[in-house]
PDB file of C-alpha atoms in Angstrom:
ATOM      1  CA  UNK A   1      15.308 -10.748 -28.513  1.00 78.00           C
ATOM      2  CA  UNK A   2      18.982 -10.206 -27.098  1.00 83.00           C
ATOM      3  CA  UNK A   3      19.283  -8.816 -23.453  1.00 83.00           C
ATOM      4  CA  UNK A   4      19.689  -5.300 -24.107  1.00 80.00           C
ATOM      5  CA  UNK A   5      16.451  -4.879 -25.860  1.00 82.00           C
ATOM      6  CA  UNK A   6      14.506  -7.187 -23.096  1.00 81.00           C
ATOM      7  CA  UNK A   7      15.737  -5.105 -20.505  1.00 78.00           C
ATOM      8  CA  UNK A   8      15.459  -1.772 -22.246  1.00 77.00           C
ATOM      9  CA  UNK A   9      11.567  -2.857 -23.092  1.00 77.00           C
ATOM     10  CA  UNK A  10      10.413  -4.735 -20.396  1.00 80.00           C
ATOM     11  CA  UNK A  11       8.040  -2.238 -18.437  1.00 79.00           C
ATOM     12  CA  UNK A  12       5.161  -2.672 -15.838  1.00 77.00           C
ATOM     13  CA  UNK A  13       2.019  -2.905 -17.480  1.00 80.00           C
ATOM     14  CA  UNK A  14      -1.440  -2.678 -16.020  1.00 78.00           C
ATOM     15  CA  UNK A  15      -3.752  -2.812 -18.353  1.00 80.00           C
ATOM     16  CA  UNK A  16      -4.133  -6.200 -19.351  1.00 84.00           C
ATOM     17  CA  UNK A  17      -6.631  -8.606 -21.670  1.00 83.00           C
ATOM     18  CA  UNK A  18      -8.570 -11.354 -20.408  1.00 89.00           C
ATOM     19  CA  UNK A  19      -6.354 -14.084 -22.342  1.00 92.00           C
ATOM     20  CA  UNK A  20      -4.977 -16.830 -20.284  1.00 95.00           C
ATOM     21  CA  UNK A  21      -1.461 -16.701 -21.311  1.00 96.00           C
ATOM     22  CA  UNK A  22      -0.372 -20.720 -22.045  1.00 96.00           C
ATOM     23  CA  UNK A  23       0.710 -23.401 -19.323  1.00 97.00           C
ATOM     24  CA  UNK A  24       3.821 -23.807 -21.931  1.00 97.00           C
ATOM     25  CA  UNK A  25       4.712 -20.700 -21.840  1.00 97.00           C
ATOM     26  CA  UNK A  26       4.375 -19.887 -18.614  1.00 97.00           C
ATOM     27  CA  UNK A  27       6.395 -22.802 -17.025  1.00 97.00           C
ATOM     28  CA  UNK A  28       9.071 -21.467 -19.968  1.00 97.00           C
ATOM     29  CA  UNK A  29       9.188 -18.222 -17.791  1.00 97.00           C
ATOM     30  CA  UNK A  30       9.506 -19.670 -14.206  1.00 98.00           C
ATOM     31  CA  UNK A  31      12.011 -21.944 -15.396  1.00 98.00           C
ATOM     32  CA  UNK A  32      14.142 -19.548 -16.823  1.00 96.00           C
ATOM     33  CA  UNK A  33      13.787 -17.153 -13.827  1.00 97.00           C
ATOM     34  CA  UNK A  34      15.607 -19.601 -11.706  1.00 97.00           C
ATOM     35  CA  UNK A  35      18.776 -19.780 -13.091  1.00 97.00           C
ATOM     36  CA  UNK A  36      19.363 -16.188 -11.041  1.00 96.00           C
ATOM     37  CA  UNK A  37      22.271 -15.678  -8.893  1.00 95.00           C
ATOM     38  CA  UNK A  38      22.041 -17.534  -5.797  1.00 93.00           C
ATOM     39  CA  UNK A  39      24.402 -18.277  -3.107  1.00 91.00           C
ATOM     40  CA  UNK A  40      25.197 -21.676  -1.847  1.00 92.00           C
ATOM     41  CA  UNK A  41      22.280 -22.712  -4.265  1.00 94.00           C
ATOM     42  CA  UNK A  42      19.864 -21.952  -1.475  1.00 94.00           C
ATOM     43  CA  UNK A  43      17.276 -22.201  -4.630  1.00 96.00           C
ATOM     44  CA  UNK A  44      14.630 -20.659  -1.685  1.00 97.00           C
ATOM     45  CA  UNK A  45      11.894 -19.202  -4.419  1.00 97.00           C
ATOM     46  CA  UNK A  46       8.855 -20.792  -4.558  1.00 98.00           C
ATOM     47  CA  UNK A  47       6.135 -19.915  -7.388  1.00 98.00           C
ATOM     48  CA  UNK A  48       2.369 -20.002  -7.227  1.00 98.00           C
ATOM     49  CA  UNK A  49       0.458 -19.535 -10.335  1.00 98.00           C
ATOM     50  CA  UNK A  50      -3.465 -18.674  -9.662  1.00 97.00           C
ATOM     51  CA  UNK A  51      -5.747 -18.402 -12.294  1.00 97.00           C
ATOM     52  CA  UNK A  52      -9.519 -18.302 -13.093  1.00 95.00           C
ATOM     53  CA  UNK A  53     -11.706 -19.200  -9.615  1.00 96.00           C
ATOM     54  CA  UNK A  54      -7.933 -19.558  -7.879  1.00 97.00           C
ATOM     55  CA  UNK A  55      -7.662 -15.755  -7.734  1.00 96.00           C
ATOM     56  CA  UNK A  56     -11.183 -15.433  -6.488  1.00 96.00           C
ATOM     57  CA  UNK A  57     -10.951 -18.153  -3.845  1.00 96.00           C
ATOM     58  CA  UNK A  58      -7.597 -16.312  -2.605  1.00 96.00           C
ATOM     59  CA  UNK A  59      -9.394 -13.114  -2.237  1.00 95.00           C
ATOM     60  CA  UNK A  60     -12.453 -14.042  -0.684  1.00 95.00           C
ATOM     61  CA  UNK A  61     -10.469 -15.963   2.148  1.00 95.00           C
ATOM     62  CA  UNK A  62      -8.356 -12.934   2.809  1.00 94.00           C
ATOM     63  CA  UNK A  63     -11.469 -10.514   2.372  1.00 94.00           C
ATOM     64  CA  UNK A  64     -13.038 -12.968   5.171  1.00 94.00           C
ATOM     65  CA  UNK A  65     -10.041 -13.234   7.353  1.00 93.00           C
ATOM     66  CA  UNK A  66      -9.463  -9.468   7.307  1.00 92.00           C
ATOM     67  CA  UNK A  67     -13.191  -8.970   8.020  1.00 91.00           C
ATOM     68  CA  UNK A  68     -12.975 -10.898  11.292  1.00 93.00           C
ATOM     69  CA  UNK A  69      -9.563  -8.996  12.280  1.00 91.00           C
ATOM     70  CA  UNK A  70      -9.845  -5.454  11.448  1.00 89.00           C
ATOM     71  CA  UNK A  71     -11.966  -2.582  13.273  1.00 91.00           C
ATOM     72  CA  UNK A  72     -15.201  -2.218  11.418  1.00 89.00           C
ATOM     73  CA  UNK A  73     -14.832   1.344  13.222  1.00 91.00           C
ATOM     74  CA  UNK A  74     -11.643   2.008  11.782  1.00 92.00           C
ATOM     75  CA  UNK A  75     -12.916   3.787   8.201  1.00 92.00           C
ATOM     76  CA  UNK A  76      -9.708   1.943   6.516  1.00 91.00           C
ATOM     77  CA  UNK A  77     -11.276  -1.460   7.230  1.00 91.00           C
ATOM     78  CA  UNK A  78     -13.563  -1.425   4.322  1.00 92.00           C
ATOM     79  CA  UNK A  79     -11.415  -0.602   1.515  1.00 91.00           C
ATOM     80  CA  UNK A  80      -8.713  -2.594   2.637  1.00 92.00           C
ATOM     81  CA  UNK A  81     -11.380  -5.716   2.883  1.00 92.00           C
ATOM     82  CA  UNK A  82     -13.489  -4.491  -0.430  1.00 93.00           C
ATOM     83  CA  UNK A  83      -9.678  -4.666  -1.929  1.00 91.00           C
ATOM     84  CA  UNK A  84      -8.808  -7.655  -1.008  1.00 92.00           C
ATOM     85  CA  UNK A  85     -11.365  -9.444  -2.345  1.00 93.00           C
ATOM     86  CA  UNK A  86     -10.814  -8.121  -5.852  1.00 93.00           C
ATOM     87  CA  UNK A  87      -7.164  -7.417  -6.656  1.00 92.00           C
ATOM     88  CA  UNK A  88      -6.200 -10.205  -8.159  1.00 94.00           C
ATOM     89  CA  UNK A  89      -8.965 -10.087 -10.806  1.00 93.00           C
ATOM     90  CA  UNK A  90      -6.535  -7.226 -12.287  1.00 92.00           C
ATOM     91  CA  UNK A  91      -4.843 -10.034 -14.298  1.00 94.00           C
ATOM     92  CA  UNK A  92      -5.612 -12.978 -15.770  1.00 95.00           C
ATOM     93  CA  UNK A  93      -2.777 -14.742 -14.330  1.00 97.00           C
ATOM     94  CA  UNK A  94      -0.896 -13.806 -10.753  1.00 97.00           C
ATOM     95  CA  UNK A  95       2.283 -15.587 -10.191  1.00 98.00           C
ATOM     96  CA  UNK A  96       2.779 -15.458  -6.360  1.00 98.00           C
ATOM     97  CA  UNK A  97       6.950 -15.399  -5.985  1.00 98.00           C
ATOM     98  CA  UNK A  98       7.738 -16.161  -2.483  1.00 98.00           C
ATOM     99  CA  UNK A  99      11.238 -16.958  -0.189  1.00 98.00           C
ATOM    100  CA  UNK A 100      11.501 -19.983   1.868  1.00 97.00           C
ATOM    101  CA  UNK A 101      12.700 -18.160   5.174  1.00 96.00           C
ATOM    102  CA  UNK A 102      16.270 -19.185   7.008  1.00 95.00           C
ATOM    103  CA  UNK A 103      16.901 -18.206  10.379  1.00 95.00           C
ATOM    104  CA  UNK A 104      20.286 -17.445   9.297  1.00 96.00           C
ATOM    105  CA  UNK A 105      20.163 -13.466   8.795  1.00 97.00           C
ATOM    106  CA  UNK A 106      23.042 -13.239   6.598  1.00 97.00           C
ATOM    107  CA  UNK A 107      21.435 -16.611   4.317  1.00 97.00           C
ATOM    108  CA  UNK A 108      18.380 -14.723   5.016  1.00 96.00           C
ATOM    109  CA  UNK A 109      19.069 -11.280   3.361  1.00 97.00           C
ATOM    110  CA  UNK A 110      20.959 -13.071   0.555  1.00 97.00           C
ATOM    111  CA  UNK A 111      18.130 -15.306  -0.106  1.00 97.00           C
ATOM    112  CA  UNK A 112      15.544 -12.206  -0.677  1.00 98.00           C
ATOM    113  CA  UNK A 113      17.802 -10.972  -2.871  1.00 97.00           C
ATOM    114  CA  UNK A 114      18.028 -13.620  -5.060  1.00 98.00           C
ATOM    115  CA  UNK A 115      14.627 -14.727  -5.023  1.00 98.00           C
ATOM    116  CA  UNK A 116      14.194 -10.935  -5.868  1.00 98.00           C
ATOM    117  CA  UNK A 117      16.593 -12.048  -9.160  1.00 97.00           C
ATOM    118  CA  UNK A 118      14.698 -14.816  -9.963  1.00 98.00           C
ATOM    119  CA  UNK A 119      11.311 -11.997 -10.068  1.00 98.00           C
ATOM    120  CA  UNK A 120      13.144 -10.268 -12.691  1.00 97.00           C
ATOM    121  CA  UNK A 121      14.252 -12.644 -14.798  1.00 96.00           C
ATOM    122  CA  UNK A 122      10.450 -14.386 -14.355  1.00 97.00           C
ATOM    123  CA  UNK A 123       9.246 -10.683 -16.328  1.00 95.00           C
ATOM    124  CA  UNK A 124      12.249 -10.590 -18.871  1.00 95.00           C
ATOM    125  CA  UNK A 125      11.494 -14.133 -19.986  1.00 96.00           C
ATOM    126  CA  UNK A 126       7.838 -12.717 -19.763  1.00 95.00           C
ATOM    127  CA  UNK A 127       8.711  -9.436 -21.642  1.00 93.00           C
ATOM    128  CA  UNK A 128      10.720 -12.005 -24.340  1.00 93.00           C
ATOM    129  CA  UNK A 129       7.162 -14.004 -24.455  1.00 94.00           C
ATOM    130  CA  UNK A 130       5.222 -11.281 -25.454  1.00 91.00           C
ATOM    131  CA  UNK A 131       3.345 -11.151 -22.099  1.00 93.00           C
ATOM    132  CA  UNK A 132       2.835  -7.959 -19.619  1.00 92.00           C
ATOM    133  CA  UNK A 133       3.873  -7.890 -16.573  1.00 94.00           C
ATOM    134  CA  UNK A 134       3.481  -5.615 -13.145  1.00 92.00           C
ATOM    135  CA  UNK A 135       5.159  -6.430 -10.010  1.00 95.00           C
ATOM    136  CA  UNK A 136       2.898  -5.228  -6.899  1.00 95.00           C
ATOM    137  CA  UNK A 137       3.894  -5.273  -3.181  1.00 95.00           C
ATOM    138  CA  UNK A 138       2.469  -4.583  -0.007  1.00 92.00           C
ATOM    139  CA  UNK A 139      -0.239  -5.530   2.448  1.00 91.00           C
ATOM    140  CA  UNK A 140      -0.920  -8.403   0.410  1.00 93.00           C
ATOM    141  CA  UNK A 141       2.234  -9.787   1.060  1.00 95.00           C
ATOM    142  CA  UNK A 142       1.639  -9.719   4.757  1.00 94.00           C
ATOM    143  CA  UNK A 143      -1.199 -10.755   5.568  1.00 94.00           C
ATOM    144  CA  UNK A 144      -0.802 -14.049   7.196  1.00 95.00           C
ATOM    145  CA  UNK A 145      -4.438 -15.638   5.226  1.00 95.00           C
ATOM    146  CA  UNK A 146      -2.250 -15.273   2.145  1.00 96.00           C
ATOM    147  CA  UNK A 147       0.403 -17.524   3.068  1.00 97.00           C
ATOM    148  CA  UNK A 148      -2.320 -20.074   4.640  1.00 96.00           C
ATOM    149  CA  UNK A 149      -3.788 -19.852   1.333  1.00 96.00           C
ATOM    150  CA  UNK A 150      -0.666 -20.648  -0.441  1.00 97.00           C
ATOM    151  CA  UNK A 151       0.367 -23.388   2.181  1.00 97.00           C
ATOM    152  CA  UNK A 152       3.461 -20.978   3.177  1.00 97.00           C
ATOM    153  CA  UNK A 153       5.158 -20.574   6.384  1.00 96.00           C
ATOM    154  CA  UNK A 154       4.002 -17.831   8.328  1.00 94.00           C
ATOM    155  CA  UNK A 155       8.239 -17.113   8.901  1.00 96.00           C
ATOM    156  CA  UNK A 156       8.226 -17.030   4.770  1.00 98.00           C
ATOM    157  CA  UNK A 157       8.419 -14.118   2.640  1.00 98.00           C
ATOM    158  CA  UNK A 158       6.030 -12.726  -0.163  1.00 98.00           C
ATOM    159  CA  UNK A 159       7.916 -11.348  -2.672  1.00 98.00           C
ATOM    160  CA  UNK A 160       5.786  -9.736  -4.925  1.00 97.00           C
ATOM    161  CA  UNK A 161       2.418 -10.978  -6.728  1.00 97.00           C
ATOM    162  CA  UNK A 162       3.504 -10.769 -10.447  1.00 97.00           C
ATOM    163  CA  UNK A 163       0.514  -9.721 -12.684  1.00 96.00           C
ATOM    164  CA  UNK A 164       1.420 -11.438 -15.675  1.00 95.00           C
ATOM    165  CA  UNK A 165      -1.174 -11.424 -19.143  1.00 93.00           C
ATOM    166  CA  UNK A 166      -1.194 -10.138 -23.002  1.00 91.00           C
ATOM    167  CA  UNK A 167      -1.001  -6.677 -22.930  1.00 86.00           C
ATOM    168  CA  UNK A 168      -4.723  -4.891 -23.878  1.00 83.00           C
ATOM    169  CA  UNK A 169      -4.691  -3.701 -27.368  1.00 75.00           C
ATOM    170  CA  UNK A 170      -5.748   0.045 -26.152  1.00 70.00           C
ATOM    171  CA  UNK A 171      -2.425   0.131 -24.135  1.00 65.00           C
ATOM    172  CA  UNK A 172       0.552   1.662 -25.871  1.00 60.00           C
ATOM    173  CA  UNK A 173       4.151   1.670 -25.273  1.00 59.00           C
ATOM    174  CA  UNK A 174       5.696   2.868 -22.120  1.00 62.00           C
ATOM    175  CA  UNK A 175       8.095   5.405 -23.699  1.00 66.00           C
ATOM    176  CA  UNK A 176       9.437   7.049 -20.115  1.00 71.00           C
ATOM    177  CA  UNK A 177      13.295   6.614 -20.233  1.00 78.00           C
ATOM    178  CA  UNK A 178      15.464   6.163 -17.041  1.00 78.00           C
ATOM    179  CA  UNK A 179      18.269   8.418 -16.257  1.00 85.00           C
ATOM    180  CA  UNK A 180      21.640   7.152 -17.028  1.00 87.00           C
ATOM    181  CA  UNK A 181      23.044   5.464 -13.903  1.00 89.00           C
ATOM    182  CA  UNK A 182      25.114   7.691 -11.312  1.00 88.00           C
ATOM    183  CA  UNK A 183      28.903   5.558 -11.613  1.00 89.00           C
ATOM    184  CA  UNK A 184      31.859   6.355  -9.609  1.00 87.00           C
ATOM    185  CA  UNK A 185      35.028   5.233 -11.817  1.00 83.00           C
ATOM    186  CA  UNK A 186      37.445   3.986  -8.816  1.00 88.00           C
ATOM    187  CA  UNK A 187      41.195   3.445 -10.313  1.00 87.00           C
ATOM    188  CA  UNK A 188      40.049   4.309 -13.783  1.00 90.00           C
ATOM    189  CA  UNK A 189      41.812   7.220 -15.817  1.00 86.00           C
ATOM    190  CA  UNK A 190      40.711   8.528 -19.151  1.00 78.00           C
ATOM    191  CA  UNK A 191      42.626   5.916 -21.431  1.00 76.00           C
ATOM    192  CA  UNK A 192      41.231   2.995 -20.225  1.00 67.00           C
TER     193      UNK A 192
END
């Protein structure tokens, strides 16, 4: 599969089967998704792969931790805890990307950004695999229990959790198109 066609076809996917993508495979994936750009070769990625009773260890110890710390008053407490405790059944494997943190800002900011690299390349060489993908953010990547979990610094970053599988026969295609990219041709005339 050349570039083009990886990037072009590479889409989030959530609907995923219960196969266990292979160990092979996926250490084929992480180690291609670190030759991203990186300056100074901070190399500050780290990778986590959960599977099986992993994912449901992770989740009960957050589920537990955010039981103790949240308002059982506040009516948000319960779905945030109730989801917590299950998300990361919604894949049969979740790679965890994270950033070592620097206290330099300026290493700082161009460390998330290549870890951030490294995340895309991990689905392209996922994509090129055959395997699904989805990239999901938020609360999860904050809460402190996760990085204890992971053995993370509570200064380090969670990048995204990367749900990562063989895509479920009953999914099709993703045919949404982008729009073409907005350019600004600066010192270009018509000729070249």
């Amino acid at each position: 599969m050349d570039v083009y066609t990886a990037i072009r076809g590479r889409r989030s996917i959530t609907g995923l089967s219960d196969d266990v993508p292979s160990r092979a495979a996926l250490d084929r994936i992480i180690q291609a998704s670190v030759w991203a750009p990186n300056h100074h070769l901070t190399e500050p990625w780290r990778f986590h792969v959960l599977r099986g009773a992993a994912r449901d260890e992770m989740g009960a110890m957050v589920g537990d931790r955010l039981e103790a710390e949240l308002d059982p008053d506040d009516p948000a407490s319960a779905p945030a805890i109730r989801s917590a405790r299950v998300r990361l059944r919604r894949s049969p494997v979740v790679i965890v990307v994270s950033q070592v943190w620097s206290d330099d800002p300026v290493t700082n900011l161009e460390d998330y950004a290549s870890v951030c690299c490294a995340t895309q390349n991990l689905m392209l060489a996922a994509h090129a695999e055959g395997l699904a993908t989805k990239w999901r953010t938020g609360d999860m990547c904050d809460y402190a229990a996760c990085k204890d979990f992971l053995g993370l610094g509570q200064d380090d970053r969670i990048v995204g959790y990367i749900y990562l599988g063989h895509p479920s026969p009953s999914i099709g295609p993703d045919r949404r198109e982008r729009q073409p990219a907005q350019v600004s041709w600066l010192g270009w005339d018509d000729t070249d």
